[in-house]
Amino acid sequence: MENIVLIGMPGCGKSTVGVILAKTLGVDFLDTDLVIQKREGALLQEILNARGMEAFLDAEEAAVLSLSCTETVIATGGSVVYRPAGMARLKSLGRVVYLRLPYEEMMARLSNIKTRGIAIAPGKTMADVYAERVPLYERYADIVLDCAGLTVEETVTLAAGRLL
């Protein structure tokens, strides 16, 4: 089985769905946010605070370019779509699945915007980030899953049904 790469906005369920989807499919799970933290020796928010958004995106891209895996569900950070080289690497590794969520539902799920390591440029709002990223997710996605109103289990079932 080829890798499955999950992309989407913060709060759409990439990590949570990814773990359960990997168990359902009997494959490995990898979270690129954890790869970044291990490589950089710092939490995502610490990297953003200390070095800024561009340095964070560089670290994210380097982590993605370092990936070498098979039969793995890969959960990415929401900002991975900002770097074409990183996305080219992910697309070479497997099918890219966009977990699409309406803005209002995403915001309802996000309670820790200031601490969860979201790459957001100074002066931008989450609405700006959403408007900026959605076209990128759609451009890179091989499969788009509409997750509005779905539970984690329903999203996993939908994903497994589309992937098998």
Short mmCIF file of C-alpha atoms in Angstrom, two decimals:
data_model
loop_
_atom_site.label_atom_id
_atom_site.label_comp_id
_atom_site.label_asym_id
_atom_site.label_seq_id
_atom_site.Cartn_x
_atom_site.Cartn_y
_atom_site.Cartn_z
CA MET A 1 0.00 0.00 0.00
CA GLU A 2 1.23 3.48 -0.80
CA ASN A 3 1.48 6.16 1.87
CA ILE A 4 -1.51 8.36 2.67
CA VAL A 5 -0.73 12.03 3.31
CA LEU A 6 -3.30 14.07 5.24
CA ILE A 7 -3.45 17.83 4.67
CA GLY A 8 -5.84 20.50 5.91
CA MET A 9 -6.34 23.36 8.32
CA PRO A 10 -5.51 23.14 12.03
CA GLY A 11 -8.34 21.40 13.85
CA CYS A 12 -9.54 19.36 10.85
CA GLY A 13 -8.35 16.14 12.50
CA LYS A 14 -5.18 15.21 10.60
CA SER A 15 -3.37 13.79 13.64
CA THR A 16 -6.39 12.27 15.39
CA VAL A 17 -7.90 10.79 12.24
CA GLY A 18 -4.45 9.75 11.07
CA VAL A 19 -3.71 7.56 14.10
CA ILE A 20 -7.06 5.77 13.90
CA LEU A 21 -6.91 5.46 10.11
CA ALA A 22 -3.44 3.88 10.39
CA LYS A 23 -4.79 1.37 12.94
CA THR A 24 -7.79 0.66 10.71
CA LEU A 25 -5.59 0.04 7.67
CA GLY A 26 -2.88 -1.80 9.60
CA VAL A 27 -0.10 0.60 8.63
CA ASP A 28 2.32 2.96 10.41
CA PHE A 29 1.57 6.53 11.48
CA LEU A 30 3.86 9.55 11.27
CA ASP A 31 3.13 13.13 12.36
CA THR A 32 5.39 15.68 10.67
CA ASP A 33 4.86 18.14 13.55
CA LEU A 34 6.59 15.63 15.83
CA VAL A 35 9.39 15.17 13.27
CA ILE A 36 9.92 18.96 13.27
CA GLN A 37 9.99 19.13 17.08
CA LYS A 38 12.49 16.28 17.32
CA ARG A 39 14.77 17.69 14.59
CA GLU A 40 14.64 21.22 16.01
CA GLY A 41 14.68 20.33 19.70
CA ALA A 42 11.79 22.70 20.39
CA LEU A 43 8.00 22.85 20.39
CA LEU A 44 6.34 24.28 17.29
CA GLN A 45 5.20 27.42 19.10
CA GLU A 46 8.71 27.93 20.51
CA ILE A 47 10.16 27.77 16.99
CA LEU A 48 7.61 30.31 15.76
CA ASN A 49 8.19 32.63 18.74
CA ALA A 50 11.99 32.48 18.64
CA ARG A 51 12.69 32.34 14.92
CA GLY A 52 9.57 33.54 13.12
CA MET A 53 7.29 32.10 10.49
CA GLU A 54 9.77 31.81 7.61
CA ALA A 55 12.26 29.86 9.75
CA PHE A 56 9.41 27.65 10.91
CA LEU A 57 8.36 26.97 7.30
CA ASP A 58 12.00 26.18 6.46
CA ALA A 59 12.13 23.69 9.34
CA GLU A 60 8.83 22.15 8.25
CA GLU A 61 10.04 21.79 4.66
CA ALA A 62 13.34 20.22 5.78
CA ALA A 63 11.46 17.73 7.95
CA VAL A 64 9.17 16.78 5.05
CA LEU A 65 12.07 16.45 2.63
CA SER A 66 13.77 14.09 5.09
CA LEU A 67 10.85 11.63 5.13
CA SER A 68 11.43 8.11 3.91
CA CYS A 69 8.58 5.72 4.65
CA THR A 70 6.22 3.19 3.14
CA GLU A 71 2.80 1.94 4.20
CA THR A 72 2.33 4.94 6.47
CA VAL A 73 -0.40 7.48 7.18
CA ILE A 74 1.38 10.85 7.34
CA ALA A 75 -0.29 13.72 9.20
CA THR A 76 1.17 17.07 8.15
CA GLY A 77 1.10 20.53 9.65
CA GLY A 78 -1.47 22.86 8.13
CA SER A 79 1.23 25.15 6.72
CA VAL A 80 2.99 22.41 4.71
CA VAL A 81 1.23 23.63 1.54
CA TYR A 82 3.24 26.89 1.56
CA ARG A 83 6.35 25.15 0.27
CA PRO A 84 6.13 23.57 -3.21
CA ALA A 85 9.24 21.40 -2.73
CA GLY A 86 7.78 19.89 0.42
CA MET A 87 4.47 19.20 -1.28
CA ALA A 88 6.25 17.65 -4.28
CA ARG A 89 8.01 15.29 -1.85
CA LEU A 90 4.74 14.38 -0.13
CA LYS A 91 3.01 13.75 -3.47
CA SER A 92 5.93 11.49 -4.47
CA LEU A 93 5.41 9.50 -1.26
CA GLY A 94 1.70 8.76 -1.73
CA ARG A 95 -1.85 9.96 -2.16
CA VAL A 96 -2.64 13.37 -0.69
CA VAL A 97 -5.98 13.56 1.13
CA TYR A 98 -7.43 16.96 2.04
CA LEU A 99 -9.66 16.90 5.13
CA ARG A 100 -11.94 19.81 4.25
CA LEU A 101 -13.72 21.60 7.06
CA PRO A 102 -15.81 24.80 6.94
CA TYR A 103 -14.20 27.82 8.60
CA GLU A 104 -16.81 28.06 11.37
CA GLU A 105 -16.40 24.40 12.35
CA MET A 106 -12.62 24.71 12.32
CA MET A 107 -12.76 27.73 14.63
CA ALA A 108 -15.14 25.93 16.99
CA ARG A 109 -12.56 23.12 17.32
CA LEU A 110 -9.58 25.41 17.94
CA SER A 111 -9.27 26.40 21.57
CA ASN A 112 -5.50 26.87 21.68
CA ILE A 113 -4.64 29.04 18.68
CA LYS A 114 -1.92 30.92 20.58
CA THR A 115 -0.07 27.82 21.77
CA ARG A 116 -0.50 25.07 19.19
CA GLY A 117 2.10 26.27 16.72
CA ILE A 118 -0.01 27.68 13.89
CA ALA A 119 2.06 29.45 11.23
CA ILE A 120 0.27 32.75 10.90
CA ALA A 121 1.96 35.89 9.62
CA PRO A 122 1.87 39.04 11.79
CA GLY A 123 -1.28 41.04 11.17
CA LYS A 124 -3.15 38.08 9.65
CA THR A 125 -6.29 36.51 11.10
CA MET A 126 -7.33 32.88 10.99
CA ALA A 127 -9.88 33.91 8.35
CA ASP A 128 -7.00 35.25 6.23
CA VAL A 129 -5.03 32.04 6.72
CA TYR A 130 -8.08 29.94 5.82
CA ALA A 131 -8.72 31.95 2.63
CA GLU A 132 -5.04 31.69 1.69
CA ARG A 133 -4.62 27.97 2.32
CA VAL A 134 -7.85 26.43 0.98
CA PRO A 135 -6.90 26.92 -2.71
CA LEU A 136 -3.51 25.34 -1.96
CA TYR A 137 -5.07 22.32 -0.28
CA GLU A 138 -7.39 21.88 -3.24
CA ARG A 139 -4.52 22.21 -5.72
CA TYR A 140 -2.40 19.52 -4.07
CA ALA A 141 -5.15 17.07 -3.06
CA ASP A 142 -5.61 13.79 -4.86
CA ILE A 143 -8.74 13.16 -2.78
CA VAL A 144 -10.94 15.70 -0.98
CA LEU A 145 -12.98 14.50 2.00
CA ASP A 146 -15.75 16.76 3.26
CA CYS A 147 -15.56 16.39 7.05
CA ALA A 148 -18.23 18.92 8.04
CA GLY A 149 -20.28 17.62 10.92
CA LEU A 150 -18.50 14.26 11.01
CA THR A 151 -17.09 12.58 14.10
CA VAL A 152 -13.54 11.22 14.06
CA GLU A 153 -14.92 7.71 13.52
CA GLU A 154 -17.12 8.84 10.64
CA THR A 155 -14.16 10.62 9.04
CA VAL A 156 -12.00 7.49 9.35
CA THR A 157 -14.76 5.36 7.80
CA LEU A 158 -15.15 7.85 4.94
CA ALA A 159 -11.39 7.98 4.36
CA ALA A 160 -10.95 4.20 4.46
CA GLY A 161 -13.84 3.78 2.04
CA ARG A 162 -12.31 6.21 -0.45
CA LEU A 163 -8.79 4.81 -0.13
CA LEU A 164 -9.45 1.09 -0.41
#
